[in-house]
Tab-separated table of C-alpha atoms in Angstrom:
chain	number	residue	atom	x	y	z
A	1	UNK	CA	0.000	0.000	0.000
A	2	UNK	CA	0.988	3.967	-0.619
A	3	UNK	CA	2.803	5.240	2.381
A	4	UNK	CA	0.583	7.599	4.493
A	5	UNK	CA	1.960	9.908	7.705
A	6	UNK	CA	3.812	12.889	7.826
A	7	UNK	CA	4.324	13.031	3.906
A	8	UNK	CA	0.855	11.786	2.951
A	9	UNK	CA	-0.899	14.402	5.276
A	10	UNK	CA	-3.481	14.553	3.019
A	11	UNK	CA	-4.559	10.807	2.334
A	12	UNK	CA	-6.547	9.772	5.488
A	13	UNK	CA	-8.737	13.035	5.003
A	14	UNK	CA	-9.155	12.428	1.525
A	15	UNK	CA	-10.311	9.091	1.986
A	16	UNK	CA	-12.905	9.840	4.480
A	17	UNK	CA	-14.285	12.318	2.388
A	18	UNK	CA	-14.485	10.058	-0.558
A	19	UNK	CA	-16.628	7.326	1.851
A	20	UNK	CA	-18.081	10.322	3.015
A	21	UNK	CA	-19.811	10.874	-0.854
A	22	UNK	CA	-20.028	7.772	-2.054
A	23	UNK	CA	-22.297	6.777	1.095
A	24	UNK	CA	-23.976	9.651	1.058
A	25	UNK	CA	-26.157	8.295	-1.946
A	26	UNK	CA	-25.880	4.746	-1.135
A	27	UNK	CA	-26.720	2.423	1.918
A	28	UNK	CA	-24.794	-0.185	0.816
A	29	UNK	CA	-21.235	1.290	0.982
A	30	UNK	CA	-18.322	3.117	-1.447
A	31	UNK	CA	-17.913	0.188	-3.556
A	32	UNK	CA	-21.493	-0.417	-4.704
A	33	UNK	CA	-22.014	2.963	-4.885
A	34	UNK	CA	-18.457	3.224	-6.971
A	35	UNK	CA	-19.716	0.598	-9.305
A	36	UNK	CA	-22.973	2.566	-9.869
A	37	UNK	CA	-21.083	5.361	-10.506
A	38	UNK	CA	-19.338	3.352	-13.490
A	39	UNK	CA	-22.401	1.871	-14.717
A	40	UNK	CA	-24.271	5.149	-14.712
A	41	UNK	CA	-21.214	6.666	-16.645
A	42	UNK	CA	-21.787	4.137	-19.250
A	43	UNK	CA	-25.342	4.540	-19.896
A	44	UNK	CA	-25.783	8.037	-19.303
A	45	UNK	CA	-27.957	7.277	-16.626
A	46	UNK	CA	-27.984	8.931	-13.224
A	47	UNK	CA	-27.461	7.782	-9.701
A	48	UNK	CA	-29.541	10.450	-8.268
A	49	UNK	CA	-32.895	12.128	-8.806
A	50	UNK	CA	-31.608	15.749	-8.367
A	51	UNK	CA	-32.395	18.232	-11.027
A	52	UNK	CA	-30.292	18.588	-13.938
A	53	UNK	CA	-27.939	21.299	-12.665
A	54	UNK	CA	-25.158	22.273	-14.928
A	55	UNK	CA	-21.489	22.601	-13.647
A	56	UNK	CA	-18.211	24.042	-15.489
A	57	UNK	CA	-14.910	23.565	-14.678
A	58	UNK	CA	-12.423	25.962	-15.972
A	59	UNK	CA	-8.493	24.872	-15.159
A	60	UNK	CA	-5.170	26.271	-16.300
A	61	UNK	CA	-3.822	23.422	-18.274
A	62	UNK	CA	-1.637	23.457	-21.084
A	63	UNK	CA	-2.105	21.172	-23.703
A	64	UNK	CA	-0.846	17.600	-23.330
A	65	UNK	CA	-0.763	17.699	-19.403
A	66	UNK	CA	-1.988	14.188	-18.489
A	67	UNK	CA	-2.629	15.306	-14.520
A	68	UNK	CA	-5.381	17.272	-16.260
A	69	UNK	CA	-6.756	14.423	-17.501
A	70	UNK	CA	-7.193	12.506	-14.573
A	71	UNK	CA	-9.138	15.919	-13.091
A	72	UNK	CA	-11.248	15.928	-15.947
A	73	UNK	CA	-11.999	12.295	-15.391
A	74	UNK	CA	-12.877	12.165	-11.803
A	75	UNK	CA	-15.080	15.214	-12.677
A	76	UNK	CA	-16.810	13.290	-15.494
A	77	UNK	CA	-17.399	10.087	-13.229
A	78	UNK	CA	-19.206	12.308	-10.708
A	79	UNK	CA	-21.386	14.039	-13.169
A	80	UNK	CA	-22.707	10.870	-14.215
A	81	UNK	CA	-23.725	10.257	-11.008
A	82	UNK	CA	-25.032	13.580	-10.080
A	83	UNK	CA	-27.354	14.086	-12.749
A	84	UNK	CA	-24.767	16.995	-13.651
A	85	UNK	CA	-24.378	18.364	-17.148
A	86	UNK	CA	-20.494	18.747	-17.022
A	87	UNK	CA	-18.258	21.368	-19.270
A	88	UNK	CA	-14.707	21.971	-19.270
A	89	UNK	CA	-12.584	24.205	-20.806
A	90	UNK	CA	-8.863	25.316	-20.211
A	91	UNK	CA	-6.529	28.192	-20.830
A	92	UNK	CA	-2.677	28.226	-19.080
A	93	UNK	CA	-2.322	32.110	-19.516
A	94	UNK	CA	-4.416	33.671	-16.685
A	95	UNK	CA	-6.500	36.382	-18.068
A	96	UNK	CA	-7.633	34.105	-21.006
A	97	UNK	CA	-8.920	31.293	-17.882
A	98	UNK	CA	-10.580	34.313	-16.389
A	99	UNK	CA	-12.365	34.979	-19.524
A	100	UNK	CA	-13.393	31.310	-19.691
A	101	UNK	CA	-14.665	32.067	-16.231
A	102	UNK	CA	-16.988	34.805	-17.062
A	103	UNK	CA	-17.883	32.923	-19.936
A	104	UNK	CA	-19.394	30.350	-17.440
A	105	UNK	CA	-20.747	33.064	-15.644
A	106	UNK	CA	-23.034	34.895	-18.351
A	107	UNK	CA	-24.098	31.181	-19.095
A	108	UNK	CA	-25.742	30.675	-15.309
A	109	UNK	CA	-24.278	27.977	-14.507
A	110	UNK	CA	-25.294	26.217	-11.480
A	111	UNK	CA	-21.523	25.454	-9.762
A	112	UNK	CA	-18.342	26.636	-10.631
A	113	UNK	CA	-14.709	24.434	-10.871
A	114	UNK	CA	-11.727	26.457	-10.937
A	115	UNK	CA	-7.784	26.341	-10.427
A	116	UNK	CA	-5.826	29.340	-8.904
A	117	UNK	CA	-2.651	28.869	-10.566
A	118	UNK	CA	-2.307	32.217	-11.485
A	119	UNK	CA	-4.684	33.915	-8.536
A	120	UNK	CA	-4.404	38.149	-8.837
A	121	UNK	CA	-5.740	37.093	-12.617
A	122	UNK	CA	-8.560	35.287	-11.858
A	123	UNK	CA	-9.776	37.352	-8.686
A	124	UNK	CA	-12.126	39.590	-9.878
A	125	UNK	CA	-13.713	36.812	-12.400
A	126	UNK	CA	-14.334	34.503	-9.436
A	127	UNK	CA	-15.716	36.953	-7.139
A	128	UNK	CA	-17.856	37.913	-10.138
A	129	UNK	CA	-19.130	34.675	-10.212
A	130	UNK	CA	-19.814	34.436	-6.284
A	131	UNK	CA	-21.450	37.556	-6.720
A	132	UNK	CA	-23.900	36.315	-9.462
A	133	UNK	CA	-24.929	33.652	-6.971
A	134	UNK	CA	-22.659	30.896	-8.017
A	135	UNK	CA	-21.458	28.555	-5.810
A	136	UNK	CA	-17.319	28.090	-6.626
A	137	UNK	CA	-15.012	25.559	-5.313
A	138	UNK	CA	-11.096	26.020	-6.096
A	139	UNK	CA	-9.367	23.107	-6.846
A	140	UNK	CA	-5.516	22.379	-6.860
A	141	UNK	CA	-3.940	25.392	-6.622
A	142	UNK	CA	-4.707	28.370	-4.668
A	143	UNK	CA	-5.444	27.479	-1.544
A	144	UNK	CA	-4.473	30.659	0.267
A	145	UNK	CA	-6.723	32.643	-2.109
A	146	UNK	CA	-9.674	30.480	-1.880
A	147	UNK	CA	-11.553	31.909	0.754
A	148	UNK	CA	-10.620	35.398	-0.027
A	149	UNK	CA	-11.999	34.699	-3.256
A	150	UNK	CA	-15.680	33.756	-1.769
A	151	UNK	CA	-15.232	30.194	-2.833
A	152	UNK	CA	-17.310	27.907	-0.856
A	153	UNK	CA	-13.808	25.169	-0.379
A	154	UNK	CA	-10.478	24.402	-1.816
A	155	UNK	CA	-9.626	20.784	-2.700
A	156	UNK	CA	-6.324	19.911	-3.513
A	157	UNK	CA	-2.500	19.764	-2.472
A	158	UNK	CA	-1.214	22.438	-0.161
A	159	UNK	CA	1.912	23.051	-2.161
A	160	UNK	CA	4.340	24.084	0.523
A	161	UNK	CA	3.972	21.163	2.769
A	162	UNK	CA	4.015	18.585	-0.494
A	163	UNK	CA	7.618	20.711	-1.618
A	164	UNK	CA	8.423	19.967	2.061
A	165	UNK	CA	7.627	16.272	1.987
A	166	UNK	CA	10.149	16.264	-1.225
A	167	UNK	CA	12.758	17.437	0.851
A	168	UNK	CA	12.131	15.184	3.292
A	169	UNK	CA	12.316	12.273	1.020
A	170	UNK	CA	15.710	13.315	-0.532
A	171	UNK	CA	17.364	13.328	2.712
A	172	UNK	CA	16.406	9.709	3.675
A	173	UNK	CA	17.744	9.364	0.301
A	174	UNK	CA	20.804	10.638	1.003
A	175	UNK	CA	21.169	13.374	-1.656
A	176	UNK	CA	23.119	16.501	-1.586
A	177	UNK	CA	22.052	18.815	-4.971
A	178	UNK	CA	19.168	18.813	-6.449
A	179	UNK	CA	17.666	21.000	-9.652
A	180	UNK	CA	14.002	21.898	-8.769
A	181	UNK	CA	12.407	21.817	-12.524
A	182	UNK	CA	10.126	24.731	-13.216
A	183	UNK	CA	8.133	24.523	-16.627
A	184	UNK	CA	5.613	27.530	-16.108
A	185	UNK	CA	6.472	30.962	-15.256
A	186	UNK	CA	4.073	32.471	-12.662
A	187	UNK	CA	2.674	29.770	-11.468
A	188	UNK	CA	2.449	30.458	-7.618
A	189	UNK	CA	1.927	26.634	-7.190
A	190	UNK	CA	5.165	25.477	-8.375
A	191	UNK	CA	7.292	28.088	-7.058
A	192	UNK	CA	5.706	27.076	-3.469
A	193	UNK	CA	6.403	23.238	-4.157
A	194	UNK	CA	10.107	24.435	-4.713
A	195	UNK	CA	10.194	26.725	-1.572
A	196	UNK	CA	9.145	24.255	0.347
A	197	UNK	CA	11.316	21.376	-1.001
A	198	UNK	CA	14.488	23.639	-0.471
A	199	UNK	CA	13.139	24.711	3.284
A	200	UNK	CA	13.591	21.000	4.670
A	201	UNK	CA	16.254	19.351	1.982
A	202	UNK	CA	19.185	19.513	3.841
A	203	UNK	CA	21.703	19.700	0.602
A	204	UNK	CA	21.610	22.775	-1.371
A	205	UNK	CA	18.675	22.730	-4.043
A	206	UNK	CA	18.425	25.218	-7.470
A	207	UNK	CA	15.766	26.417	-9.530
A	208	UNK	CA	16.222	25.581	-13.318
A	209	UNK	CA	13.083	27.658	-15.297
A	210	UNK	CA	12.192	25.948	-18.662
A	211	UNK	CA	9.489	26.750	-21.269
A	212	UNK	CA	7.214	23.600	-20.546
A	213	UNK	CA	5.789	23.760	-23.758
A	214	UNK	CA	8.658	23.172	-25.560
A	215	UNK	CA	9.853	19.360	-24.642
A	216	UNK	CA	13.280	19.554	-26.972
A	217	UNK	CA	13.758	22.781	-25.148
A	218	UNK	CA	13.520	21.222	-21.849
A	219	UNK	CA	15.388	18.269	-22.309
A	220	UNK	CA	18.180	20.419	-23.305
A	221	UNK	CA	18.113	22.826	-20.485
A	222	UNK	CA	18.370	19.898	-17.918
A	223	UNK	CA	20.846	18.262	-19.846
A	224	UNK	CA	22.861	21.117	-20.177
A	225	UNK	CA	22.639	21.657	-16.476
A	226	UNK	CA	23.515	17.906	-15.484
A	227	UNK	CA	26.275	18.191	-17.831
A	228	UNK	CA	27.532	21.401	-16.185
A	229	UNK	CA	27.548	20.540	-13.180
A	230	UNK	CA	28.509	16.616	-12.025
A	231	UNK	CA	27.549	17.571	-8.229
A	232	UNK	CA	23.799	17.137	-8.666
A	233	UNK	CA	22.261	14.137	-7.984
A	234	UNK	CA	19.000	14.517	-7.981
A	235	UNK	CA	16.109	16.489	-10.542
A	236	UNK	CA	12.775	17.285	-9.342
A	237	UNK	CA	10.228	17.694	-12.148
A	238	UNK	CA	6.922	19.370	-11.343
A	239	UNK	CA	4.506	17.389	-13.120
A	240	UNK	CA	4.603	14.275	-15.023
A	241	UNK	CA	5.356	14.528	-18.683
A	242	UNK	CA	8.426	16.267	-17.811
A	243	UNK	CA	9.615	13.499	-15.328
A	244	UNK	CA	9.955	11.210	-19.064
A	245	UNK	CA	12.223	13.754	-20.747
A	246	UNK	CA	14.146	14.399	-17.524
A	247	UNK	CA	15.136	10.952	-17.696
A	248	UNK	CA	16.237	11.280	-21.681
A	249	UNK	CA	18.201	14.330	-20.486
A	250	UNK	CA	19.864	12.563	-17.490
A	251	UNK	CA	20.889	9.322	-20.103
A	252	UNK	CA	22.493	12.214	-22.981
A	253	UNK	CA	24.281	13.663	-20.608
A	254	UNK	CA	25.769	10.410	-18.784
A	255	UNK	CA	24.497	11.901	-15.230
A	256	UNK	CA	23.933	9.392	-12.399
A	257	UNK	CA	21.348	11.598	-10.928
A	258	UNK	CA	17.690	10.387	-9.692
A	259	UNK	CA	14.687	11.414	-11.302
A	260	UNK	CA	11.999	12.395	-9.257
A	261	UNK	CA	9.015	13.777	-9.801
A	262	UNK	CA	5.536	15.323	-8.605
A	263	UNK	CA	2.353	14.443	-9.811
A	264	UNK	CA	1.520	10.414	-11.558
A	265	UNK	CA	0.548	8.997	-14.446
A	266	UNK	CA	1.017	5.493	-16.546
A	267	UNK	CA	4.662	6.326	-17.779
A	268	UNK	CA	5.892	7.041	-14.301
A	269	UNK	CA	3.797	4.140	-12.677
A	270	UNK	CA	6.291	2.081	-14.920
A	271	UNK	CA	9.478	4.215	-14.685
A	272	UNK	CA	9.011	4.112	-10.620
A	273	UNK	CA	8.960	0.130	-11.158
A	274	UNK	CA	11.479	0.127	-13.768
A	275	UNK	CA	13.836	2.414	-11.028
A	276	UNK	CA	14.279	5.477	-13.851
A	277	UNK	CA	12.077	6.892	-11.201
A	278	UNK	CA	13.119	7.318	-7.486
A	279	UNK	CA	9.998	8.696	-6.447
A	280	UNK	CA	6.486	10.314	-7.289
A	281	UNK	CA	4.553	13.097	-4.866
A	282	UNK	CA	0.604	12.045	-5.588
A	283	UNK	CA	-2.182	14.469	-4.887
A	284	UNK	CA	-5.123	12.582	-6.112
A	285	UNK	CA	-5.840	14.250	-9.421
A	286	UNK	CA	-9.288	12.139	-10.007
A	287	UNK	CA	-10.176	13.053	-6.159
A	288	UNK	CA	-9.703	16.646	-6.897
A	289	UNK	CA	-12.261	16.268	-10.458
A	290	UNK	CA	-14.177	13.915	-8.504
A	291	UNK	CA	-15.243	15.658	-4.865
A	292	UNK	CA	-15.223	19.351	-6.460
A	293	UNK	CA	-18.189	18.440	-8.281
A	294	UNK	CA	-19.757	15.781	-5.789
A	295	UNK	CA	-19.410	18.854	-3.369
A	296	UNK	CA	-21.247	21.457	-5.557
A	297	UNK	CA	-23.964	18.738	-5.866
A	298	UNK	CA	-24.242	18.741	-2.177
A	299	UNK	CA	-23.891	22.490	-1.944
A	300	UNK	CA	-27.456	22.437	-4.358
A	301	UNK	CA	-29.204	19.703	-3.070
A	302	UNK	CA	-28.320	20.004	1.005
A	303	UNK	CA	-26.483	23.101	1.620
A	304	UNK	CA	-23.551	21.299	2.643
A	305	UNK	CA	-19.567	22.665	3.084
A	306	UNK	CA	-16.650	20.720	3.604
A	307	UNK	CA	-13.637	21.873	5.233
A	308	UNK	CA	-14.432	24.620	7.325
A	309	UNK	CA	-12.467	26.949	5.478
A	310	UNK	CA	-9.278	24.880	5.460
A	311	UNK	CA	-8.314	23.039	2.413
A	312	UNK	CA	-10.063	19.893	2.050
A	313	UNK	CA	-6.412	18.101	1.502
A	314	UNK	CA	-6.266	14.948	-1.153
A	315	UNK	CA	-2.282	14.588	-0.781
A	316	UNK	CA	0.767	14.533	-0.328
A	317	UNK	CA	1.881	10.947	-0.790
A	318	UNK	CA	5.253	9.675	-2.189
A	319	UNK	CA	4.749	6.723	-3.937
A	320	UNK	CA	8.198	4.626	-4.861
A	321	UNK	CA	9.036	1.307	-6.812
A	322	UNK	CA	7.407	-0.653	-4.157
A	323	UNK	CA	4.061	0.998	-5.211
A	324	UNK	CA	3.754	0.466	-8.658
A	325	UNK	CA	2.485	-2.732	-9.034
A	326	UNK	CA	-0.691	-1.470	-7.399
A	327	UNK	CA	-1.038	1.824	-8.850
A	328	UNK	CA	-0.325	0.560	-12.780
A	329	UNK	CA	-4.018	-0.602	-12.871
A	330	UNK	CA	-5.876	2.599	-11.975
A	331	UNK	CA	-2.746	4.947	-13.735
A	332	UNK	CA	-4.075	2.511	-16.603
A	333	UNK	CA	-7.706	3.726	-16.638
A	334	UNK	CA	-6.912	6.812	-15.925
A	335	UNK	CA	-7.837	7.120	-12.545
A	336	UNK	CA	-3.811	7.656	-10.601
């Protein structure tokens, strides 16, 4: 099993809210009501017997990010159930997401999804939102905004204490230098995840800034850097795709280096087995899809809040070699 306790904060929380939903429209437990979920999914039929409320999520991915994906699929599975009509749409640069926003917003829709990743850009569309009577959760990033913002809960990683879990990790690892991998300017997210990795790694730990859209471009700037400088042995990648071509780059340029990275999908599932991989940092991506829009159902149909006003937390966990038997079937449906 996935390791939980001091760097898997998250994982016991998210868990009991996910048994929290799924038998809160069953009797018979998270499975059943799981499998009901799938079958409902399948036939476009609906668990529930809610109205036909409409929900859009609007996110700040770039194209070809799988840990979008997995969002977008947790978010479909619960829609099914829900009796929600789901949309989606995505922009990376930050005023064009807050335009998708109030997009959403002249349409009346009946919940609002949406990622902080680039917050001062999307305040004023949010709040416009909240202020049209639209119930908003914030998933993923901006957590400290959240609330500010009027959104009813944040569900996600807290990025600090997931960057400090990293540092943690390399120093049971034994490392020294590592090259924190940045691959989108701006985004307050990843420049907490490497804050906090560098506040409890005990070795010294750099920032390398890449153009993430550009994979030849990346490759080369970590190779370069590996090939620069034979002291690092480790590279921390901030999402998934780029934990592949940090392995290419390590191979060119004959670096003994570990790859780790945050975030999971099928390719690092089999890297982490294969050992190309030290480590992943897992927040849930399909949790994140899946309880934002299970909780805007329960907003409309109960008045119910999770969380508070603290983030409703759905990681960190590091997941490592010993993992990745288990995980390769859900990574494989898209689910991890």
């Amino acid at each position: 099993m996935v390791r939980t306790g001091v760097r898997a904060i998250g994982a016991l929380l998210a868990v009991a809210l996910g048994a929290l939903t799924a038998t809160g429209c069953s009797s018979t437990g998270g499975k059943r009501a799981e499998e009901r979920a799938e079958r409902a999914k399948a036939s476009g039929a609906a668990a529930v017997t809610t109205p036909r409320w409409t929900v859009a999520m609007v996110t700040h991915a770039g194209q070809g990010d799988t840990f979008w994906d997995i969002v977008r699929e947790g978010a479909e599975q619960a829609a099914a159930k829900d009796n929600i009509e789901f949309l989606y749409s995505h922009n990376k640069e930050g005023n064009e997401q807050a335009q998708l926003v109030r997009a959403a917003v002249d349409q009346k829709v009946d919940g609002l999804i949406v990622s902080l990743a680039k917050p001062e850009a999307l305040k004023d569309a949010v709040r416009e939102a909240v202020e049209a009577g639209i119930p908003v959760v914030t998933v993923n990033s901006g957590s400290a905004q959240s609330e500010e913002f009027g959104a009813l809960a944040h569900i996600g990683q807290e990025e600090t204490t997931a960057g400090e879990a990293v540092g943690e990790e390399l120093n049971e690892r034994g490392r020294k230098k590592a090259v924190c991998v940045l691959h989108e300017q701006g985004n307050v997210g990843h420049e907490q995840r490497c804050d906090g990795a560098a506040k409890t790694f005990g070795g010294k730990m750099e920032n390398l800034y890449v153009d993430g859209t550009n994979m030849p471009d990346v490759q080369a700037a970590i190779e370069a850097r590996l090939q620069a400088d034979r002291d690092v042995d480790a590279v921390l990648t901030l999402g998934a795709p780029f934990a592949a071509t940090a392995v290419k780059a390590k191979a060119d340029a004959g670096s003994g280096a570990e790859i780790d990275t945050f975030d999971l999908n099928a390719q690092v599932a089999r890297a982490l087995s294969s050992g190309d991989i030290g480590f992943a940092v897992d927040q849930q991506p399909y949790l994140q899809g899946y309880e934002a829009v299970d909780l805007l159902w329960l907003y409309r149909h109960n008045a119910n809040v999770l969380g508070g006003g603290r983030p409703v937390l759905t990681g960190p966990q590091i997941v490592t070699a010993k993992d990745a038997e288990e995980l390769a079937e859900y990574t494989a449906r898209g689910t991890r």
